[in-house]
CSV table of C-alpha atoms in Angstrom, one decimal:
chain,number,residue,atom,x,y,z
A,264,MET,CA,66.4,87.8,105.8
A,265,THR,CA,63.9,88.2,103.0
A,266,GLY,CA,61.2,90.7,102.3
A,267,ASN,CA,61.8,94.2,101.2
A,268,HIS,CA,62.8,96.1,104.2
A,269,PRO,CA,64.7,93.8,106.6
A,270,LEU,CA,67.4,96.2,107.7
A,271,ALA,CA,66.2,99.6,106.7
A,272,ALA,CA,67.9,101.5,109.4
A,273,GLU,CA,71.4,102.9,109.1
A,274,SER,CA,72.7,100.6,111.8
A,275,GLU,CA,70.9,97.9,113.5
A,276,THR,CA,71.1,94.8,115.7
A,277,TYR,CA,71.0,91.6,113.7
A,278,GLU,CA,71.8,87.9,114.2
A,279,LEU,CA,74.3,85.7,112.5
A,280,SER,CA,74.5,82.0,112.7
A,281,VAL,CA,78.2,81.2,113.2
A,282,ASN,CA,79.6,77.7,113.8
A,283,GLY,CA,76.1,76.5,114.8
A,284,ARG,CA,75.5,79.3,117.3
A,285,ARG,CA,73.2,82.3,117.0
A,286,GLU,CA,75.3,85.5,117.6
A,287,GLN,CA,73.9,89.0,118.1
A,288,VAL,CA,75.6,91.8,116.2
A,289,LYS,CA,74.7,94.9,118.0
A,290,ALA,CA,74.4,98.5,116.6
A,291,ALA,CA,76.7,97.7,113.7
A,292,TRP,CA,77.4,99.9,110.7
A,293,LEU,CA,75.7,98.1,107.9
A,294,GLY,CA,78.7,98.5,105.6
A,295,GLU,CA,80.8,96.2,107.7
A,296,SER,CA,82.4,93.1,106.2
A,297,LEU,CA,81.7,89.7,107.6
A,298,LEU,CA,85.4,89.5,108.4
A,299,ALA,CA,85.3,92.6,110.5
A,300,VAL,CA,82.2,91.4,112.3
A,301,LEU,CA,83.7,88.0,113.0
A,302,ARG,CA,86.9,89.4,114.4
A,303,GLU,CA,85.9,92.6,116.0
A,304,ARG,CA,82.4,92.0,117.3
A,305,LEU,CA,82.1,88.2,117.8
A,306,GLY,CA,85.6,87.4,119.1
A,307,LEU,CA,86.5,85.0,116.4
A,308,PRO,CA,90.0,85.9,115.3
A,309,GLY,CA,90.7,82.7,113.3
A,310,ALA,CA,89.9,84.3,109.9
A,311,LYS,CA,92.8,86.7,109.4
A,312,ASN,CA,92.7,90.3,108.1
A,313,ALA,CA,95.4,91.1,105.6
A,314,CYS,CA,94.7,92.3,102.1
A,315,GLU,CA,91.0,93.3,102.5
A,316,GLN,CA,90.4,92.7,98.8
A,317,GLY,CA,90.1,89.0,98.3
A,318,GLU,CA,93.6,88.6,97.2
A,319,CYS,CA,95.3,86.6,100.0
A,320,GLY,CA,92.6,84.1,101.2
A,321,SER,CA,93.6,84.4,104.8
A,322,CYS,CA,90.0,85.4,105.7
A,323,SER,CA,88.5,82.3,104.0
A,324,VAL,CA,85.3,80.9,105.6
A,325,PHE,CA,82.3,79.0,104.5
A,326,VAL,CA,79.0,80.7,103.9
A,327,ASP,CA,76.3,78.1,103.5
A,328,GLY,CA,79.0,75.6,102.7
A,329,VAL,CA,80.6,77.8,99.9
A,330,LEU,CA,84.2,78.9,100.3
A,331,VAL,CA,84.4,82.7,100.3
A,332,CYS,CA,86.7,85.5,101.3
A,333,SER,CA,84.9,87.0,104.3
A,334,CYS,CA,86.6,90.4,103.7
A,335,CYS,CA,84.4,90.8,100.6
A,336,VAL,CA,81.2,89.6,102.1
A,337,LEU,CA,78.9,92.1,103.6
A,338,ALA,CA,78.0,90.8,107.1
A,339,ALA,CA,74.4,91.9,106.7
A,340,ASP,CA,74.2,89.7,103.5
A,341,ALA,CA,75.0,86.6,105.7
A,342,VAL,CA,72.1,87.0,108.0
A,343,ASP,CA,70.1,84.0,106.7
A,344,ALA,CA,73.2,81.9,106.1
A,345,GLU,CA,75.2,79.4,108.1
A,346,VAL,CA,78.7,80.7,108.6
A,347,THR,CA,81.5,78.3,109.4
A,348,THR,CA,84.9,79.6,110.4
A,349,VAL,CA,88.1,77.8,111.1
A,350,GLU,CA,87.1,77.7,114.8
A,351,GLY,CA,84.1,75.7,113.8
A,352,LEU,CA,85.8,72.9,111.9
A,353,ALA,CA,87.1,70.8,114.8
A,354,ASP,CA,85.2,69.3,117.7
A,355,GLY,CA,86.4,71.1,120.9
A,356,ASP,CA,90.1,70.9,121.4
A,357,ALA,CA,90.6,68.0,118.9
A,358,LEU,CA,92.2,68.9,115.6
A,359,THR,CA,90.8,68.0,112.2
A,360,ASP,CA,92.8,65.7,110.0
A,361,VAL,CA,93.8,68.7,107.9
A,362,GLN,CA,95.0,70.7,110.9
A,363,GLN,CA,96.9,67.7,112.3
A,364,SER,CA,98.5,67.1,108.9
A,365,PHE,CA,99.6,70.7,108.6
A,366,LEU,CA,101.4,70.3,112.0
A,367,ASP,CA,102.9,66.9,111.1
A,368,ALA,CA,104.2,68.1,107.8
A,369,GLY,CA,105.6,71.4,109.1
A,370,ALA,CA,103.3,73.3,106.8
A,371,VAL,CA,103.0,76.1,109.4
A,372,GLN,CA,105.6,78.7,109.8
A,373,CYS,CA,104.4,82.2,110.9
A,374,GLY,CA,100.9,80.8,110.9
A,375,PHE,CA,99.1,83.8,109.4
A,376,CYS,CA,97.9,82.0,106.3
A,377,THR,CA,97.2,78.7,108.0
A,378,PRO,CA,93.6,79.2,109.0
A,379,GLY,CA,92.6,80.2,105.5
A,380,LEU,CA,94.5,77.4,104.0
A,381,VAL,CA,93.0,74.9,106.4
A,382,VAL,CA,89.5,76.0,105.4
A,383,ALA,CA,90.3,75.9,101.7
A,384,VAL,CA,91.8,72.4,102.0
A,385,HIS,CA,88.7,71.2,103.8
A,386,ASP,CA,86.6,72.7,101.0
A,387,LEU,CA,88.7,70.9,98.4
A,388,LEU,CA,88.9,67.5,100.0
A,389,ASP,CA,85.2,67.5,101.0
A,390,ARG,CA,84.2,68.2,97.4
A,391,ASN,CA,86.9,66.1,95.8
A,392,PRO,CA,88.4,63.3,98.0
A,393,ASP,CA,91.0,62.4,95.4
A,394,PRO,CA,92.4,65.6,93.8
A,395,GLY,CA,95.3,65.5,91.4
A,396,ASP,CA,98.4,67.6,92.1
A,397,LEU,CA,97.2,70.4,89.7
A,398,GLU,CA,93.7,70.4,91.3
A,399,VAL,CA,95.4,70.8,94.7
A,400,ARG,CA,97.4,73.7,93.4
A,401,GLU,CA,94.4,75.3,91.8
A,402,ALA,CA,92.3,74.9,94.9
A,403,ILE,CA,94.8,76.8,97.1
A,404,SER,CA,95.8,79.3,94.5
A,405,GLY,CA,93.7,81.9,96.3
A,406,ASN,CA,95.6,81.5,99.5
A,407,LEU,CA,99.0,83.2,99.7
A,408,CYS,CA,101.7,82.0,102.0
A,409,ARG,CA,104.9,84.1,102.2
A,410,CYS,CA,106.9,81.7,104.4
A,411,THR,CA,106.8,78.1,103.3
A,412,GLY,CA,107.2,78.1,99.6
A,413,TYR,CA,104.2,75.8,99.6
A,414,GLY,CA,106.1,72.6,99.5
A,415,ARG,CA,105.1,71.4,102.9
A,416,ILE,CA,101.6,72.7,102.5
A,417,LEU,CA,101.2,70.5,99.4
A,418,ALA,CA,102.8,67.6,101.3
A,419,ALA,CA,100.2,68.1,104.1
A,420,VAL,CA,97.3,68.1,101.6
A,421,GLU,CA,98.6,64.9,100.0
A,422,ALA,CA,99.0,63.2,103.3
A,423,VAL,CA,95.3,63.9,104.2
A,424,ARG,CA,94.2,62.8,100.8
A,425,ASP,CA,96.1,59.5,101.1
A,426,GLN,CA,94.9,59.0,104.7
A,427,ARG,CA,91.3,59.6,103.8
A,428,GLY,CA,91.7,57.3,100.8
A,429,ARG,CA,93.0,54.5,102.9
A,430,ARG,CA,90.2,54.9,105.4
A,431,SER,CA,87.5,54.8,102.8
A,432,ARG,CA,88.8,51.7,101.1
A,433,PRO,CA,87.0,48.5,102.2
B,24,MET,CA,81.6,105.9,108.3
B,25,ALA,CA,78.8,107.4,106.2
B,26,PRO,CA,75.3,106.3,107.2
B,27,LEU,CA,74.2,103.5,105.0
B,28,GLU,CA,70.8,102.0,104.4
B,29,TYR,CA,70.8,98.3,103.5
B,30,LEU,CA,67.9,96.6,101.7
B,31,ARG,CA,67.6,93.1,100.5
B,32,PRO,CA,64.6,92.8,98.2
B,33,SER,CA,63.5,89.4,96.9
B,34,ASP,CA,62.0,90.4,93.6
B,35,GLU,CA,63.3,92.4,90.6
B,36,GLY,CA,60.6,95.1,90.6
B,37,ALA,CA,61.3,96.0,94.2
B,38,ALA,CA,65.0,96.0,93.6
B,39,ILE,CA,64.7,98.4,90.7
B,40,ALA,CA,62.3,100.7,92.5
B,41,LEU,CA,64.5,100.9,95.6
B,42,ALA,CA,67.6,101.7,93.5
B,43,GLU,CA,65.8,104.2,91.3
B,44,ALA,CA,64.3,106.0,94.3
B,45,ASP,CA,67.7,107.0,95.6
B,46,GLY,CA,70.1,108.7,93.3
B,47,ARG,CA,73.0,107.6,95.5
B,48,ALA,CA,71.9,103.9,95.8
B,49,CYS,CA,74.3,101.2,94.8
B,50,LEU,CA,73.5,97.6,93.8
B,51,LEU,CA,75.3,94.8,95.6
B,52,ALA,CA,75.8,91.4,94.0
B,53,GLY,CA,78.8,89.2,94.7
B,54,GLY,CA,80.5,92.0,96.6
B,55,THR,CA,84.0,91.2,95.5
B,56,ASP,CA,84.5,94.7,94.1
B,57,VAL,CA,81.8,96.8,95.8
B,58,VAL,CA,82.6,95.8,99.4
B,59,GLY,CA,86.2,96.8,98.9
B,60,LEU,CA,85.3,100.1,97.3
B,61,LEU,CA,82.9,100.8,100.2
B,62,LYS,CA,85.6,100.0,102.8
B,63,ASP,CA,88.1,102.3,101.0
B,64,GLY,CA,85.6,105.1,100.8
B,65,VAL,CA,85.7,105.2,97.0
B,66,LEU,CA,82.0,104.5,96.9
B,67,ALA,CA,79.9,106.2,99.5
B,68,PRO,CA,76.3,105.2,98.6
B,69,SER,CA,73.5,106.3,100.9
B,70,ARG,CA,71.6,103.0,100.1
B,71,LEU,CA,72.8,99.5,99.3
B,72,VAL,CA,70.4,97.4,97.4
B,73,ASP,CA,71.5,93.8,97.9
B,74,ILE,CA,70.2,91.8,95.0
B,75,ASN,CA,71.5,88.4,96.1
B,76,ALA,CA,67.9,87.2,97.0
B,77,LEU,CA,66.6,87.8,93.4
B,78,PRO,CA,65.8,84.6,91.5
B,79,ILE,CA,68.1,85.4,88.5
B,80,ALA,CA,70.9,82.8,88.8
B,81,GLY,CA,71.5,79.7,86.7
B,82,VAL,CA,72.5,78.7,83.2
B,83,GLU,CA,69.8,77.7,80.7
B,84,ILE,CA,70.2,76.4,77.2
B,85,ARG,CA,67.9,78.5,75.0
B,86,ASP,CA,67.5,78.6,71.2
B,87,GLY,CA,70.8,76.8,70.8
B,88,GLY,CA,72.6,79.4,72.9
B,89,LEU,CA,72.8,80.1,76.6
B,90,SER,CA,71.0,82.4,78.9
B,91,ILE,CA,73.1,83.0,82.0
B,92,GLY,CA,71.3,84.6,84.9
B,93,ALA,CA,73.0,87.8,86.1
B,94,LEU,CA,73.6,86.4,89.6
B,95,THR,CA,75.2,83.2,88.4
B,96,ARG,CA,78.5,82.8,90.2
B,97,LEU,CA,81.6,82.6,88.0
B,98,SER,CA,82.4,79.2,89.5
B,99,ASP,CA,79.1,77.9,88.2
B,100,VAL,CA,79.7,79.5,84.8
B,101,ALA,CA,83.1,77.8,84.5
B,102,ASP,CA,81.7,74.4,85.6
B,103,HIS,CA,78.8,74.3,83.2
B,104,PRO,CA,79.4,71.7,80.5
B,105,ALA,CA,77.8,73.8,77.8
B,106,VAL,CA,80.0,76.7,78.6
B,107,ARG,CA,83.1,74.5,78.5
B,108,GLY,CA,82.1,72.7,75.4
B,109,ARG,CA,80.6,75.4,73.2
B,110,PHE,CA,81.9,78.7,74.5
B,111,PRO,CA,85.4,77.8,75.6
B,112,ALA,CA,86.7,81.4,75.6
B,113,LEU,CA,84.2,82.2,78.4
B,114,ALA,CA,85.3,79.2,80.5
B,115,HIS,CA,88.9,80.2,80.0
B,116,ALA,CA,88.3,83.8,80.9
B,117,VAL,CA,86.2,83.0,84.0
B,118,LEU,CA,88.9,80.6,85.3
B,119,ALA,CA,91.6,83.2,84.7
B,120,ALA,CA,89.5,86.0,86.3
B,121,ALA,CA,90.0,85.1,90.0
B,122,SER,CA,90.8,82.6,92.7
B,123,PRO,CA,88.4,79.9,93.7
B,124,GLN,CA,87.0,81.9,96.6
B,125,LEU,CA,86.3,84.9,94.4
B,126,ARG,CA,84.8,82.8,91.7
B,127,ASN,CA,82.4,81.4,94.2
B,128,MET,CA,81.3,84.9,95.0
B,129,ALA,CA,81.6,87.1,91.9
B,130,THR,CA,78.6,87.1,89.5
B,131,VAL,CA,78.5,87.2,85.7
B,132,GLY,CA,76.5,90.5,85.8
B,133,GLY,CA,78.9,92.1,88.3
B,134,SER,CA,81.9,91.0,86.2
B,135,LEU,CA,80.6,93.2,83.4
B,136,LEU,CA,80.4,96.2,85.7
B,137,GLN,CA,83.8,95.8,87.5
B,138,ARG,CA,85.4,99.1,88.2
B,139,THR,CA,88.8,100.0,87.0
B,140,ARG,CA,91.9,99.0,89.1
B,141,CYS,CA,93.5,102.3,88.4
B,142,GLY,CA,95.3,103.2,91.6
B,143,TYR,CA,94.2,106.8,91.5
B,144,PHE,CA,90.6,105.8,91.1
B,145,ARG,CA,90.9,103.6,94.1
B,146,ASP,CA,92.7,106.2,96.3
B,147,PRO,CA,89.9,108.6,97.4
B,148,VAL,CA,92.3,111.5,98.1
B,149,THR,CA,94.0,111.9,94.7
B,150,PRO,CA,92.4,113.7,91.7
B,151,CYS,CA,90.5,111.4,89.4
B,152,ASN,CA,87.9,112.4,86.8
B,153,LYS,CA,86.2,109.1,87.0
B,154,ARG,CA,85.7,109.1,90.8
B,155,ALA,CA,85.4,112.9,91.2
B,156,PRO,CA,84.5,114.5,87.9
B,157,GLY,CA,86.5,117.6,87.1
B,158,THR,CA,89.4,117.0,89.5
B,159,GLY,CA,91.8,115.9,86.8
B,160,CYS,CA,93.5,112.7,85.8
B,161,SER,CA,96.5,111.8,88.0
B,162,ALA,CA,97.6,108.9,85.7
B,163,ILE,CA,98.3,110.9,82.6
B,164,ASP,CA,101.3,112.7,84.2
B,165,GLY,CA,101.8,110.0,86.9
B,166,GLU,CA,102.1,106.2,87.0
B,167,HIS,CA,100.4,104.9,83.8
B,168,ARG,CA,102.3,101.7,83.1
B,169,LEU,CA,99.1,99.7,83.4
B,170,HIS,CA,96.9,102.1,81.6
B,171,ALA,CA,95.2,102.4,78.2
B,172,ILE,CA,96.9,102.4,74.8
B,173,LEU,CA,93.6,102.5,73.0
B,174,GLY,CA,90.4,104.4,73.5
B,175,GLY,CA,91.6,106.8,76.3
B,176,SER,CA,91.0,110.5,76.4
B,177,ASP,CA,92.7,113.5,78.0
B,178,ARG,CA,90.4,113.0,80.9
B,179,CYS,CA,90.9,109.3,81.7
B,180,ILE,CA,93.2,106.5,80.6
B,181,ALA,CA,92.1,103.8,83.1
B,182,VAL,CA,91.5,100.3,81.7
B,183,HIS,CA,88.6,98.0,82.2
B,184,PRO,CA,89.7,95.1,84.3
B,185,SER,CA,87.2,92.3,83.5
B,186,ASP,CA,88.3,89.1,81.9
B,187,PRO,CA,84.8,87.6,81.4
B,188,ALA,CA,83.7,90.8,79.6
B,189,VAL,CA,86.4,90.4,77.0
B,190,ALA,CA,85.3,86.9,76.2
B,191,LEU,CA,81.6,87.9,76.2
B,192,LEU,CA,82.4,90.6,73.7
B,193,ALA,CA,84.1,88.2,71.4
B,194,LEU,CA,81.1,85.8,71.6
B,195,ASP,CA,78.5,88.4,70.6
B,196,ALA,CA,76.9,88.2,74.0
B,197,VAL,CA,73.8,90.4,74.7
B,198,VAL,CA,72.9,91.8,78.1
B,199,ARG,CA,69.2,91.7,79.1
B,200,THR,CA,68.3,94.6,81.4
B,201,ARG,CA,65.3,95.7,83.3
B,202,GLY,CA,64.3,99.2,84.5
B,203,SER,CA,61.0,100.4,86.0
B,204,ARG,CA,59.7,101.5,82.6
B,205,LYS,CA,61.5,99.3,80.0
B,206,GLU,CA,63.4,96.1,79.3
B,207,ARG,CA,66.3,96.2,77.0
B,208,ALA,CA,68.6,93.8,75.1
B,209,ILE,CA,72.0,95.5,74.8
B,210,PRO,CA,74.9,93.8,72.9
B,211,VAL,CA,78.0,93.8,75.1
B,212,ASP,CA,79.6,95.7,72.2
B,213,ASP,CA,77.2,98.6,72.8
B,214,LEU,CA,77.1,98.4,76.6
B,215,TYR,CA,80.3,100.4,77.2
B,216,LEU,CA,81.1,104.0,76.6
B,217,LEU,CA,84.5,105.5,76.0
B,218,PRO,CA,85.6,108.0,78.6
B,219,GLY,CA,85.7,111.1,76.3
B,220,SER,CA,84.9,114.1,78.5
B,221,THR,CA,82.7,112.1,80.9
B,222,PRO,CA,84.8,109.2,82.3
B,223,GLU,CA,82.4,108.8,85.2
B,224,ARG,CA,79.9,107.4,82.8
B,225,GLU,CA,81.0,103.9,81.9
B,226,THR,CA,78.0,102.1,80.4
B,227,LEU,CA,74.7,102.8,78.8
B,228,LEU,CA,72.8,101.6,81.9
B,229,GLU,CA,70.6,104.1,83.6
B,230,HIS,CA,70.6,104.5,87.4
B,231,GLY,CA,68.7,101.5,88.9
B,232,GLU,CA,68.7,99.6,85.6
B,233,LEU,CA,69.4,95.9,86.5
B,234,ILE,CA,71.2,93.4,84.4
B,235,VAL,CA,69.0,90.3,84.7
B,236,ALA,CA,70.8,87.9,82.2
B,237,VAL,CA,73.7,87.6,79.8
B,238,GLU,CA,72.8,85.7,76.6
B,239,LEU,CA,75.2,83.9,74.4
B,240,PRO,CA,73.8,83.3,71.0
B,241,ALA,CA,74.5,80.2,68.9
B,242,THR,CA,77.1,81.3,66.4
B,243,SER,CA,79.4,79.6,63.9
B,244,PHE,CA,82.5,80.9,65.7
B,245,ALA,CA,81.9,80.3,69.5
B,246,ALA,CA,83.0,76.7,69.6
B,247,ARG,CA,86.4,77.7,68.2
B,248,SER,CA,87.2,80.4,70.7
B,249,CYS,CA,89.8,80.9,73.3
B,250,TYR,CA,91.1,83.4,75.8
B,251,LEU,CA,94.6,84.2,76.8
B,252,LYS,CA,95.5,86.5,79.7
B,253,VAL,CA,99.1,87.8,80.3
B,254,ARG,CA,99.8,89.1,83.8
B,255,GLU,CA,102.7,89.8,86.0
B,256,ARG,CA,102.1,86.9,88.3
B,257,ALA,CA,99.8,83.8,88.0
B,258,SER,CA,97.4,84.5,90.8
B,259,PHE,CA,95.2,87.4,91.8
B,260,GLU,CA,96.5,89.7,89.1
B,261,PHE,CA,94.7,91.7,86.5
B,262,ALA,CA,95.6,91.5,82.8
B,263,LEU,CA,98.4,93.5,81.4
B,264,VAL,CA,97.0,92.3,78.1
B,265,SER,CA,94.4,89.7,77.3
B,266,ALA,CA,92.7,88.6,74.2
B,267,ALA,CA,89.6,86.5,73.3
B,268,VAL,CA,89.3,85.3,69.7
B,269,ALA,CA,86.6,83.3,68.0
B,270,LEU,CA,86.8,81.9,64.5
B,271,ASP,CA,84.6,80.2,62.0
B,272,VAL,CA,87.0,78.4,59.6
B,273,ARG,CA,85.7,76.4,56.7
B,274,GLY,CA,87.8,74.8,54.0
B,275,GLY,CA,90.8,76.4,55.5
B,276,VAL,CA,89.3,79.9,55.0
B,277,ILE,CA,88.3,82.1,57.9
B,278,ARG,CA,84.6,83.0,57.3
B,279,THR,CA,84.0,85.0,60.5
B,280,ALA,CA,86.4,86.3,63.2
B,281,ARG,CA,85.9,88.0,66.5
B,282,VAL,CA,88.9,89.6,68.2
B,283,ALA,CA,88.5,91.3,71.6
B,284,LEU,CA,91.2,92.7,73.9
B,285,GLY,CA,91.4,93.4,77.6
B,286,GLY,CA,93.9,95.4,79.7
B,287,VAL,CA,94.4,97.9,76.9
B,288,ALA,CA,91.4,100.2,76.9
B,289,PRO,CA,88.8,101.8,79.1
B,290,ARG,CA,86.3,99.2,77.9
B,291,PRO,CA,86.6,95.6,76.6
B,292,TRP,CA,88.1,96.4,73.1
B,293,ARG,CA,86.8,95.1,69.9
B,294,ALA,CA,89.7,94.9,67.4
B,295,ARG,CA,87.6,95.3,64.2
B,296,ALA,CA,90.7,96.0,62.0
B,297,ALA,CA,92.2,92.6,63.0
B,298,GLU,CA,88.8,90.9,62.3
B,299,ALA,CA,88.8,92.5,58.8
B,300,VAL,CA,92.3,91.1,58.1
B,301,LEU,CA,91.2,87.6,59.2
B,302,ARG,CA,87.9,87.5,57.3
B,303,GLY,CA,88.3,85.7,54.0
B,304,SER,CA,92.0,84.8,54.7
B,305,ARG,CA,93.7,81.5,55.2
B,306,MET,CA,95.2,81.0,58.7
B,307,THR,CA,98.8,81.5,57.8
B,308,GLU,CA,101.6,83.1,59.8
B,309,ALA,CA,101.4,86.1,57.5
B,310,THR,CA,97.7,86.4,58.2
B,311,ILE,CA,98.2,86.2,61.9
B,312,ALA,CA,101.0,88.8,61.8
B,313,ALA,CA,98.9,91.2,59.8
B,314,ALA,CA,95.9,90.8,62.1
B,315,ALA,CA,98.1,91.3,65.2
B,316,SER,CA,99.5,94.5,63.8
B,317,ALA,CA,96.2,95.8,62.6
B,318,ALA,CA,94.9,95.4,66.2
B,319,VAL,CA,97.3,98.1,67.5
B,320,ARG,CA,97.6,100.3,64.4
B,321,ASP,CA,95.7,103.1,66.2
B,322,ALA,CA,97.4,102.6,69.6
B,323,ARG,CA,98.5,105.7,71.4
B,324,PRO,CA,100.9,104.5,74.1
B,325,ARG,CA,102.4,106.8,76.6
B,326,GLU,CA,105.8,106.9,78.1
B,327,GLN,CA,105.5,104.0,80.5
B,328,ASN,CA,103.1,101.6,78.6
B,329,ALA,CA,104.6,101.4,75.1
B,330,PHE,CA,105.4,97.8,75.9
B,331,LYS,CA,101.7,96.9,75.7
B,332,VAL,CA,101.7,97.5,71.9
B,333,GLU,CA,104.2,94.7,71.3
B,334,LEU,CA,102.6,92.6,74.0
B,335,VAL,CA,99.2,92.8,72.2
B,336,ARG,CA,100.9,91.6,69.0
B,337,ARG,CA,102.4,88.7,70.8
B,338,VAL,CA,99.3,87.7,72.7
B,339,LEU,CA,97.2,87.8,69.6
B,340,THR,CA,99.8,85.8,67.6
B,341,ARG,CA,99.7,83.1,70.2
B,342,VAL,CA,95.9,83.1,70.8
B,343,LEU,CA,95.2,83.1,67.0
B,344,ALA,CA,97.6,80.3,66.4
B,345,THR,CA,95.9,78.3,69.2
B,346,ALA,CA,92.3,79.0,68.0
B,347,GLY,CA,93.3,78.4,64.4
B,348,ALA,CA,95.0,75.1,64.9
B,349,GLY,CA,93.2,72.0,63.7
B,350,GLY,CA,92.2,73.2,60.2
């Protein structure tokens, strides 16, 4: 969406690219956040709605490969971008290594923070396959979990890191 | 929901014209503050001018200093080797400012223009002179534990929440702006207004005037700079008190000092009295104590926030000792 007057009307139909699919957003208020559009208009409830101010990370998604809080992104601003939500990480019903590791480690309790954490951990390990403990903590510092105390989440991340490390060794 | 026009120009001139043409237009950059204020009904612009398509991002080394495009994301500022190596206070402040997600979104220009976290400002139904001029300040007789001890007025005691702005102030940063008729270079120290009787007016910027870059000059004190932020929890929290200091120490004597405070005033606060104590002195415990006390000599705490006076002294003591270490 470039040019000077792409969405000049007060509400309009526009298209987003989400998880590789073109999705129509019809007659939307242009002040809506990406999170609201994903959940309420496109039927993608994986990104969770909690703090609405970028505090909790439960709405984490990728926009053009960059980890962001979708509650603070204007959906209209994502028109030219490729959005990837937690629903788009795995192939069909298979789980990603991060998702499987969260299950194996018992890193999931109520589950509310899990999608955001899974997205954030994919971001970390895709950028930095061998993070140190402090780097892991820093990378998930924007994702709040009120159940686990983080111990099992950290264990899950370490397990994926080690597993990917073993796989990549000759 | 109020009707809202959304525009995404791809050049600066168009962005400025679109913003200037509508007195109720609002610029949108990283969105980390504006989108929340929109959702909460604190901001109700008739027009949003999304500036994310403008080509004003990136860090350039220029004249020995740095020019940081206004749309440079905080994560890119913190990762830049020249920022880390030569302007460490800025790298520290950016990392302390927000979570990885928000640092990926928030821009350096936007961080200078963050709106206060005062709960009354952010609640559209309570009186607030900053949000709704003339309605009164709810904080003065209400909850003001987090509010200003310096620079407030009887109309507003809200504090400025930005971490990067405090570091940029201590590093003598200059903001380059562009309007339809003029371009300006405004030192960060001159950018902010005190609330006085018009707390709704926070900066010198005119409506539609765009920050295009933030420039960090080469100075004798930037390399020995650091930033310390004290807050109530370690993640997603704004400063109770923060401090950026930058020192030029030669032969054991402080030649030049910059001391800036966050979390204590309606703007990033330059502690000139502390700088005067430091200038020409040796970095001793007595110098540090005198500078820390000078910084809050004019403080006017209220019932709930008197603790900030002592906290400023302690934060400055620690950050000056850190910056001063090493001769």
